[in-house]
Short mmCIF file of C-alpha atoms and ligand atoms in Angstrom, two decimals:
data_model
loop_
_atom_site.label_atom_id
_atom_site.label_comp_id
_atom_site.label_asym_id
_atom_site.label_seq_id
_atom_site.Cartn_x
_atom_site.Cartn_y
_atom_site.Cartn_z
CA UNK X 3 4.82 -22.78 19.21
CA UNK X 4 7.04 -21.73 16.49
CA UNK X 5 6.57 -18.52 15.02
CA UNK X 6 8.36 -17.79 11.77
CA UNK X 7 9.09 -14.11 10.38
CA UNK X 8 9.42 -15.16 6.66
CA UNK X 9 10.09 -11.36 5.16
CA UNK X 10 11.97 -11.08 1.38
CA UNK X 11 11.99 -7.33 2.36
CA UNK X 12 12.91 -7.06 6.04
CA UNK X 13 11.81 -5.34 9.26
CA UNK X 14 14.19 -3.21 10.65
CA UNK X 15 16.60 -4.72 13.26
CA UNK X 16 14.43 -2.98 16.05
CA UNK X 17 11.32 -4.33 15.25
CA UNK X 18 12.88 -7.88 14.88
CA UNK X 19 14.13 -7.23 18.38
CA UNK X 20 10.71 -6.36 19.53
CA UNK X 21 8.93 -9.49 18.02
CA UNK X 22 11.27 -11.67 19.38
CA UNK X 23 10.82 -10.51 23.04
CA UNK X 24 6.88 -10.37 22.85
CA UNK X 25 6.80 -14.10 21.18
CA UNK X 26 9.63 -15.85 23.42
CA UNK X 27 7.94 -13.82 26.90
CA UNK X 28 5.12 -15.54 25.51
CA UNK X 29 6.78 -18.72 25.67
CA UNK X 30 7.23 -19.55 21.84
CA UNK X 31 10.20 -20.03 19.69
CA UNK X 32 11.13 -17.06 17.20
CA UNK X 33 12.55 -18.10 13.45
CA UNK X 34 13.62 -15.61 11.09
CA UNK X 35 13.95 -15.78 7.06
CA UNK X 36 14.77 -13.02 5.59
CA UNK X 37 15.95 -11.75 1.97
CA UNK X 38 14.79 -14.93 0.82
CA UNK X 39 15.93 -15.44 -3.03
CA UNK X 40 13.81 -18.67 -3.87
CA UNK X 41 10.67 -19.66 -2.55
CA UNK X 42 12.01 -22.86 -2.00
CA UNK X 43 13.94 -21.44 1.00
CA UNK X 44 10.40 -20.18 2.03
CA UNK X 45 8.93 -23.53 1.86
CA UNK X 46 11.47 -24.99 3.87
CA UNK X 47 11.12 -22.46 6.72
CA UNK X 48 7.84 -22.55 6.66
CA UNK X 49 7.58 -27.06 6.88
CA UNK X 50 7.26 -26.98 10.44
CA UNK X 51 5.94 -22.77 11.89
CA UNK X 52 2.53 -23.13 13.87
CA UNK X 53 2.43 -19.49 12.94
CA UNK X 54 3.87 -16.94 9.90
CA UNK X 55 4.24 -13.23 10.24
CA UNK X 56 4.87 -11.74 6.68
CA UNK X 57 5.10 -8.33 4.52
CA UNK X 58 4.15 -8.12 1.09
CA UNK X 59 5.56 -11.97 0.59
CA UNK X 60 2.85 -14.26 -1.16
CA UNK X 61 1.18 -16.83 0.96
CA UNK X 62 -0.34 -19.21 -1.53
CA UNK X 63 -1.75 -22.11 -1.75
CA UNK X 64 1.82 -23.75 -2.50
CA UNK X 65 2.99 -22.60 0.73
CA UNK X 66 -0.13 -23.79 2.86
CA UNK X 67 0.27 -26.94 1.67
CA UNK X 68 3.75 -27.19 2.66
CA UNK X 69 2.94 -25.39 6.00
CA UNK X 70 1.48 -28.64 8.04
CA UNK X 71 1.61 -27.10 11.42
CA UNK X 72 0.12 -23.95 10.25
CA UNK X 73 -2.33 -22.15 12.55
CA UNK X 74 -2.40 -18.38 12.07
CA UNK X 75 -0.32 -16.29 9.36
CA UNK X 76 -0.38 -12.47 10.22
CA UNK X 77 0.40 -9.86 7.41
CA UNK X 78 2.24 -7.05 9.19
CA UNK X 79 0.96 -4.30 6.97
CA UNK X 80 -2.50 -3.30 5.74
CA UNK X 81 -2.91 -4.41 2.13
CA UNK X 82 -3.74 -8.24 2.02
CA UNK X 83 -3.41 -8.73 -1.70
CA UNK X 84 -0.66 -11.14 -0.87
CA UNK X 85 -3.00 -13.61 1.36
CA UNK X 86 -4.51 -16.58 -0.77
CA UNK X 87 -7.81 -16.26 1.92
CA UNK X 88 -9.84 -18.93 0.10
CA UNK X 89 -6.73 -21.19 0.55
CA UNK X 90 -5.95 -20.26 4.38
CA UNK X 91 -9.44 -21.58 4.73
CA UNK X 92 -9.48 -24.82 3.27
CA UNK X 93 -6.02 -25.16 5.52
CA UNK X 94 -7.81 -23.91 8.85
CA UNK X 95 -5.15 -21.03 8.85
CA UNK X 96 -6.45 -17.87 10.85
CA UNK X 97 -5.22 -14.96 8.37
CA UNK X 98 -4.82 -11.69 9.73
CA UNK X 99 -3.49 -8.14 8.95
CA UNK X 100 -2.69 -5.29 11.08
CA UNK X 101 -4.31 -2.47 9.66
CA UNK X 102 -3.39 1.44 10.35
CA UNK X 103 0.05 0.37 12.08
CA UNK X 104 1.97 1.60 9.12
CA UNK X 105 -0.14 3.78 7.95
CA UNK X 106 1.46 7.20 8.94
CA UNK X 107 4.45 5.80 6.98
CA UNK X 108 2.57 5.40 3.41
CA UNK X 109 1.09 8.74 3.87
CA UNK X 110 4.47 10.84 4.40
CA UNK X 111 5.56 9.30 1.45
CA UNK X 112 2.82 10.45 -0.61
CA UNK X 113 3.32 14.00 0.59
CA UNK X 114 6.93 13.45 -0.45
CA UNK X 115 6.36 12.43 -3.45
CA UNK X 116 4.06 15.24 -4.53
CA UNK X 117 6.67 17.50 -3.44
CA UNK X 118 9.66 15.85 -5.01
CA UNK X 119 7.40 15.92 -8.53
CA UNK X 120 6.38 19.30 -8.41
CA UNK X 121 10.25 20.15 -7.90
CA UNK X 122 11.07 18.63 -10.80
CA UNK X 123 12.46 15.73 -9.61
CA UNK X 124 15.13 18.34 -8.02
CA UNK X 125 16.47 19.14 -11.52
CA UNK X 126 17.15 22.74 -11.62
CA UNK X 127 14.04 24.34 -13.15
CA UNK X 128 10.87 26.29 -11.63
CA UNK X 129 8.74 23.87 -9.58
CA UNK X 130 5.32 24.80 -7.64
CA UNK X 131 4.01 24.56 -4.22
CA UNK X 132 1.23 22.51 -2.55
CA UNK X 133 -0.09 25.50 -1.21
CA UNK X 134 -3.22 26.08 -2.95
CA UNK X 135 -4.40 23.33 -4.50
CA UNK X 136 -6.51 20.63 -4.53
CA UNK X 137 -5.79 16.65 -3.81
CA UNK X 138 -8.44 14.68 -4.38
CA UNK X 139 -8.38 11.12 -2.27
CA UNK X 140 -9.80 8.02 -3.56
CA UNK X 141 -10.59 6.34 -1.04
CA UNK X 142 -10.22 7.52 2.67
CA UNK X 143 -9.24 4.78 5.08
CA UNK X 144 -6.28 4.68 7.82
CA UNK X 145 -3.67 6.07 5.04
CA UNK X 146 -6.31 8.42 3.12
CA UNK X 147 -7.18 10.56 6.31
CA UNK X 148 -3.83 10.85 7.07
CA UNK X 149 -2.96 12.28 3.70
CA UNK X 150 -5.83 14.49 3.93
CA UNK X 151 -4.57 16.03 7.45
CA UNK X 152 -0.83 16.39 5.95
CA UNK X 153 -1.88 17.95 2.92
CA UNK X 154 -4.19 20.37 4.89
CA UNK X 155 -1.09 21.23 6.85
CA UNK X 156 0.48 22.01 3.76
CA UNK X 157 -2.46 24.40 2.76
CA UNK X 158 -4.30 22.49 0.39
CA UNK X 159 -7.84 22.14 -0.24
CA UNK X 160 -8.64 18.21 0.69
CA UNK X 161 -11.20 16.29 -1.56
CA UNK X 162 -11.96 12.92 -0.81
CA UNK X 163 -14.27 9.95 -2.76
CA UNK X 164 -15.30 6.93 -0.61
CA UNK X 165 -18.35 5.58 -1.15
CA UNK X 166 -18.22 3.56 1.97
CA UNK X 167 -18.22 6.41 4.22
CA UNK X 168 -21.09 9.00 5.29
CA UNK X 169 -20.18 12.01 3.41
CA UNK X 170 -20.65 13.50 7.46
CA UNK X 171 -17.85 11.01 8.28
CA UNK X 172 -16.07 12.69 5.50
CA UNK X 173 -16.70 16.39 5.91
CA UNK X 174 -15.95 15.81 9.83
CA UNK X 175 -12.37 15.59 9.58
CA UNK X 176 -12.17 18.84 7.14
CA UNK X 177 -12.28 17.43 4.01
CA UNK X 178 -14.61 17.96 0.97
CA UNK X 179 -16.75 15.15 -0.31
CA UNK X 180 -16.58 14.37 -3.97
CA UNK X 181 -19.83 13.45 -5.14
CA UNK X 182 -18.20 11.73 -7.47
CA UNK X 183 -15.27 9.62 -9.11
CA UNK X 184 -15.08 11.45 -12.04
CA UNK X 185 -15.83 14.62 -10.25
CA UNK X 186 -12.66 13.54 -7.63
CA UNK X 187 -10.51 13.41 -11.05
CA UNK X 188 -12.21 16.67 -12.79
CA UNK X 189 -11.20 19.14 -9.39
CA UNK X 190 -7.74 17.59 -8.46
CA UNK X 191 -4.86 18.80 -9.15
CA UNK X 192 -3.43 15.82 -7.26
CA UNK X 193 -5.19 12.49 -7.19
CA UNK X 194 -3.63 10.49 -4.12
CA UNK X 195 -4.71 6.45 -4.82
CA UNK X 196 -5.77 4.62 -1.40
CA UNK X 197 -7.91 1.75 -2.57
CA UNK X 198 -7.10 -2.12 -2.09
CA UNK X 199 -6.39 -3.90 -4.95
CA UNK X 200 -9.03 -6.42 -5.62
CA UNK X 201 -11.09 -8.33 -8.35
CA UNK X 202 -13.21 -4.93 -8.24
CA UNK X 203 -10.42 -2.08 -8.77
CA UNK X 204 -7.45 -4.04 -10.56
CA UNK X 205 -7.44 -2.06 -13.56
CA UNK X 206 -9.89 0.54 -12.50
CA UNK X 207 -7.31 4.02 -13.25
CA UNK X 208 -7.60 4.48 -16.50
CA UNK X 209 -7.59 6.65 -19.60
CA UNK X 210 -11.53 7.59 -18.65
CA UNK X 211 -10.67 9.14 -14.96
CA UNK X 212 -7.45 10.61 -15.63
CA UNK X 213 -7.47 12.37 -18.56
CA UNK X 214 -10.62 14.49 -17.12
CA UNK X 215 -7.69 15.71 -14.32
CA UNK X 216 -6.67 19.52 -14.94
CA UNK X 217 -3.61 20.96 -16.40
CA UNK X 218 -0.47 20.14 -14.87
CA UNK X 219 -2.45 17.24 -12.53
CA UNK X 220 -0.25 14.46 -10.72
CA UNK X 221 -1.71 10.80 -10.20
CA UNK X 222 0.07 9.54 -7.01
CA UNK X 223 0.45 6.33 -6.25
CA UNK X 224 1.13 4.81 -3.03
CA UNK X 225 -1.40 1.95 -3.53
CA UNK X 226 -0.90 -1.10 -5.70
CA UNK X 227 0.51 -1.09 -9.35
CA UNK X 228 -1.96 -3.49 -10.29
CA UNK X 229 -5.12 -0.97 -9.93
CA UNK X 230 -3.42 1.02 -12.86
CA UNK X 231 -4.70 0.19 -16.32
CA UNK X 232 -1.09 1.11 -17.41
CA UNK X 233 -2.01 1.02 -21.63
CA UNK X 234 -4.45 3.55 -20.94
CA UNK X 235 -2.69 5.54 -18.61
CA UNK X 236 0.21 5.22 -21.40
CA UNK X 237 -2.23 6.98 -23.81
CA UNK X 238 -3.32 9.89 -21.56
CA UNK X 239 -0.05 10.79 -20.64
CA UNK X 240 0.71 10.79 -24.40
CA UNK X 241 -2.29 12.89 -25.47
CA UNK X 242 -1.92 14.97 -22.69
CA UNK X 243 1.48 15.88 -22.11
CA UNK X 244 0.83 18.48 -19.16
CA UNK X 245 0.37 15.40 -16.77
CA UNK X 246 2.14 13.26 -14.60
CA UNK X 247 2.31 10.20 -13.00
CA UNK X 248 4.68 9.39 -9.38
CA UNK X 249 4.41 5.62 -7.84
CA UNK X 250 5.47 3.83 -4.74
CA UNK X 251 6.45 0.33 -6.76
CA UNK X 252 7.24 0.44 -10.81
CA UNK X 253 4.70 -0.25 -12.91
CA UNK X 254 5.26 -2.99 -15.08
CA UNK X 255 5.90 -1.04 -17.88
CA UNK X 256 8.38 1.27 -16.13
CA UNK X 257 10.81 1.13 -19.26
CA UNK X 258 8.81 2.72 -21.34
CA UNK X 259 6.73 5.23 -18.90
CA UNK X 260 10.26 6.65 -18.29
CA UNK X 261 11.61 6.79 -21.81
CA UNK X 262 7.82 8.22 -23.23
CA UNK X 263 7.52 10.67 -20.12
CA UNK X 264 10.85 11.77 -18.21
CA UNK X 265 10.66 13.82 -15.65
CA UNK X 266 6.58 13.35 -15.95
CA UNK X 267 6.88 9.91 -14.80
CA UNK X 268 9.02 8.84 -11.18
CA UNK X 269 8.82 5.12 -9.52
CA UNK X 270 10.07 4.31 -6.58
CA UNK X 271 12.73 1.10 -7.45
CA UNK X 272 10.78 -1.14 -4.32
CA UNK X 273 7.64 -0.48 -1.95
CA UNK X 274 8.97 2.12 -0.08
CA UNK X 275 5.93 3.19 1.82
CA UNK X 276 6.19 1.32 5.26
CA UNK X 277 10.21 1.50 4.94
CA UNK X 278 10.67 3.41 7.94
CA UNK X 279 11.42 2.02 11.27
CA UNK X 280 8.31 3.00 13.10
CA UNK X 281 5.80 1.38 10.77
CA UNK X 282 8.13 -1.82 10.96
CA UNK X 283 8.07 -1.60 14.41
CA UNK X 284 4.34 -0.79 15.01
CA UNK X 285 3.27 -3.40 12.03
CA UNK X 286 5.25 -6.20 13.77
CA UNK X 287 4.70 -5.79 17.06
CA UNK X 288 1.09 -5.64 16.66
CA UNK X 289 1.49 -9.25 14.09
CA UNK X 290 3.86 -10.61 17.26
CA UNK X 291 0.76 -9.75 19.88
CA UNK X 292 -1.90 -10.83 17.74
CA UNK X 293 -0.18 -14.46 17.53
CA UNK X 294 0.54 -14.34 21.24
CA UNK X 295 -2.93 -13.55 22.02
CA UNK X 296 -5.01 -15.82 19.35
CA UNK X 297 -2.27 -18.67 20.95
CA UNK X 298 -3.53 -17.71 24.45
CA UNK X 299 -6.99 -16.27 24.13
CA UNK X 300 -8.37 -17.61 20.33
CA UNK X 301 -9.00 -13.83 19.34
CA UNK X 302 -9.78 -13.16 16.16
CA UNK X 303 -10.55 -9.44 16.25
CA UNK X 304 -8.69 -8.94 12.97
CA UNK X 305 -9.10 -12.40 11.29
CA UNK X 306 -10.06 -11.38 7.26
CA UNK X 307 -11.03 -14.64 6.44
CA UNK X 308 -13.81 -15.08 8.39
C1 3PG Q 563 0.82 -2.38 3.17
O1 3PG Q 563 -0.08 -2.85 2.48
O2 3PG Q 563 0.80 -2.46 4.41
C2 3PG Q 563 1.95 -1.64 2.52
O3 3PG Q 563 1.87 -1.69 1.14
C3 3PG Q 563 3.33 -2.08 3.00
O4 3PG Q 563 3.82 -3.20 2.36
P1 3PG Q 563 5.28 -3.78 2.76
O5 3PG Q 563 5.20 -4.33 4.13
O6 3PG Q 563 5.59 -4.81 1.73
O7 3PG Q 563 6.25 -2.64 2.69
#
């Protein structure tokens, strides 16, 4: 079988090395297309794969139909955002992610980033410690209880909102349970963001949760851009200038959150959040096995379109 690692933003060189050795020991072919600039290129690469391992690179319905020999397309990552599932279906393509391998990654990053905004960007100037205060996590999943564990190392008080969890699930692992949203917003002085983005919460951060977050409060981003309502979050920012807003991935209006807000306001200039070489390694090696073994076995374990 031919297994194609189609990846605009690519793995590091080590975990390339890895998925090669897993899918040829397997006794399949390994392609590689990376820092694609057209999606032509993609289709091309893609014509003849019997499987796809990708990033955040958008599998459509464009690039099914191209994709004849297509049986299995793992995203090597968590978020799946990127998947068309309704079209992988009607193609008989197994789509899969690997979720928690770069999870440790994502979470660092959101530690660093509350650091490197309450340091003022490392302008010279006064800044504040995470000792002390409270982060509030929406949603608390593989990335979410890892934030919650850093962040208690760092001495703060650990709030989290998940209405999918048992608020004993919750409270097990040290943390507070928010009974609410808008509660989550009203105690934190940091909000860390951990939800998918889906029909449901595209949208969903707006003007009515954040401005209800207390002086000086951060909204940190290592989600998806999408789940912002960035208008509104425009407007509270502007009628309350004691907040901020950090983000893994610029928000579509990134020109004008920087000119309104400054130093209030930081994006990263690309995802950054699985950009180490660990949560390349662990997200692609587990994509390369789960190919190998749905080629040898049929399992599905972590098939999403089901
Ligand atoms: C994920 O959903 O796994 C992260 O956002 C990482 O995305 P990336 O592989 O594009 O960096």
């Amino acid at each position: 079988m031919k297994v194609l690692i189609a990846t605009e933003k690519p793995f590091a060189a080590a975990a390339v090395n890895g998925i090669k050795a897993i899918v040829e020991g397997a006794g399949h072919t390994l392609a590689l297309l990376e820092k694609y600039t057209s999606v032509d290129q993609f289709y091309a690469a893609v014509a003849d794969a019997d499987a796809l391992i990708v990033r955040s690179d958008k599998v459509t319905a464009e690039v099914l139909a191209v994709a004849k020999n297509l049986k299995i397309v793992v995203r090597a990552g968590a978020g799946f955002d990127n998947l068309d599932l309704a079209a992988c279906t009607a193609h008989n393509v197994v789509a899969m992610n690997t979720p928690g391998q770069n999870s440790n990654a994502v979470a660092e990053l959101a530690l660093g980033l509350m650091i490197y905004m309450n340091r003022n960007q490392f302008t010279p100037g006064t800044g504040s410690e995470l000792k002390g205060k409270t982060i509030g996590i929406q949603a608390y999943g593989n990335v979410g209880r890892l934030v919650g564990n850093l962040a208690m190392g760092f001495g703060m008080k650990v709030l989290a909102f998940d209405p999918f969890l048992s608020n004993e699930m919750i409270e097990s692992t040290g943390a507070k349970v928010a009974a609410s949203l808008e509660e989550l917003y009203e105690k934190s002085d940091f909000v860390s963001l951990h939800i998918p983005a889906t029909p449901q919460t595209k949208g969903s951060i707006g003007y009515n949760l954040v401005s209800r977050m207390p002086k000086g409060a951060c909204l940190v981003n290592t989600a998806r851009k999408e789940v912002i309502n960035e208008d509104e979050l425009i407007k509270v920012l502007e009628d309350r200038p004691d907040l901020r807003y950090v983000a893994d991935v610029a928000p579509e209006k990134a020109a004008e959150f920087k000119e309104k807000f400054g130093n209030r306001f930081f994006a990263t200039p690309k995802k950054m959040g699985a950009e180490t070489a660990e949560a390349n390694i662990n997200a692609g090696l587990a994509a390369a096995n789960q190919i190998c073994d749905f080629f040898a076995t049929g399992n599905t374990k972590f098939q999403l379109n089901k």
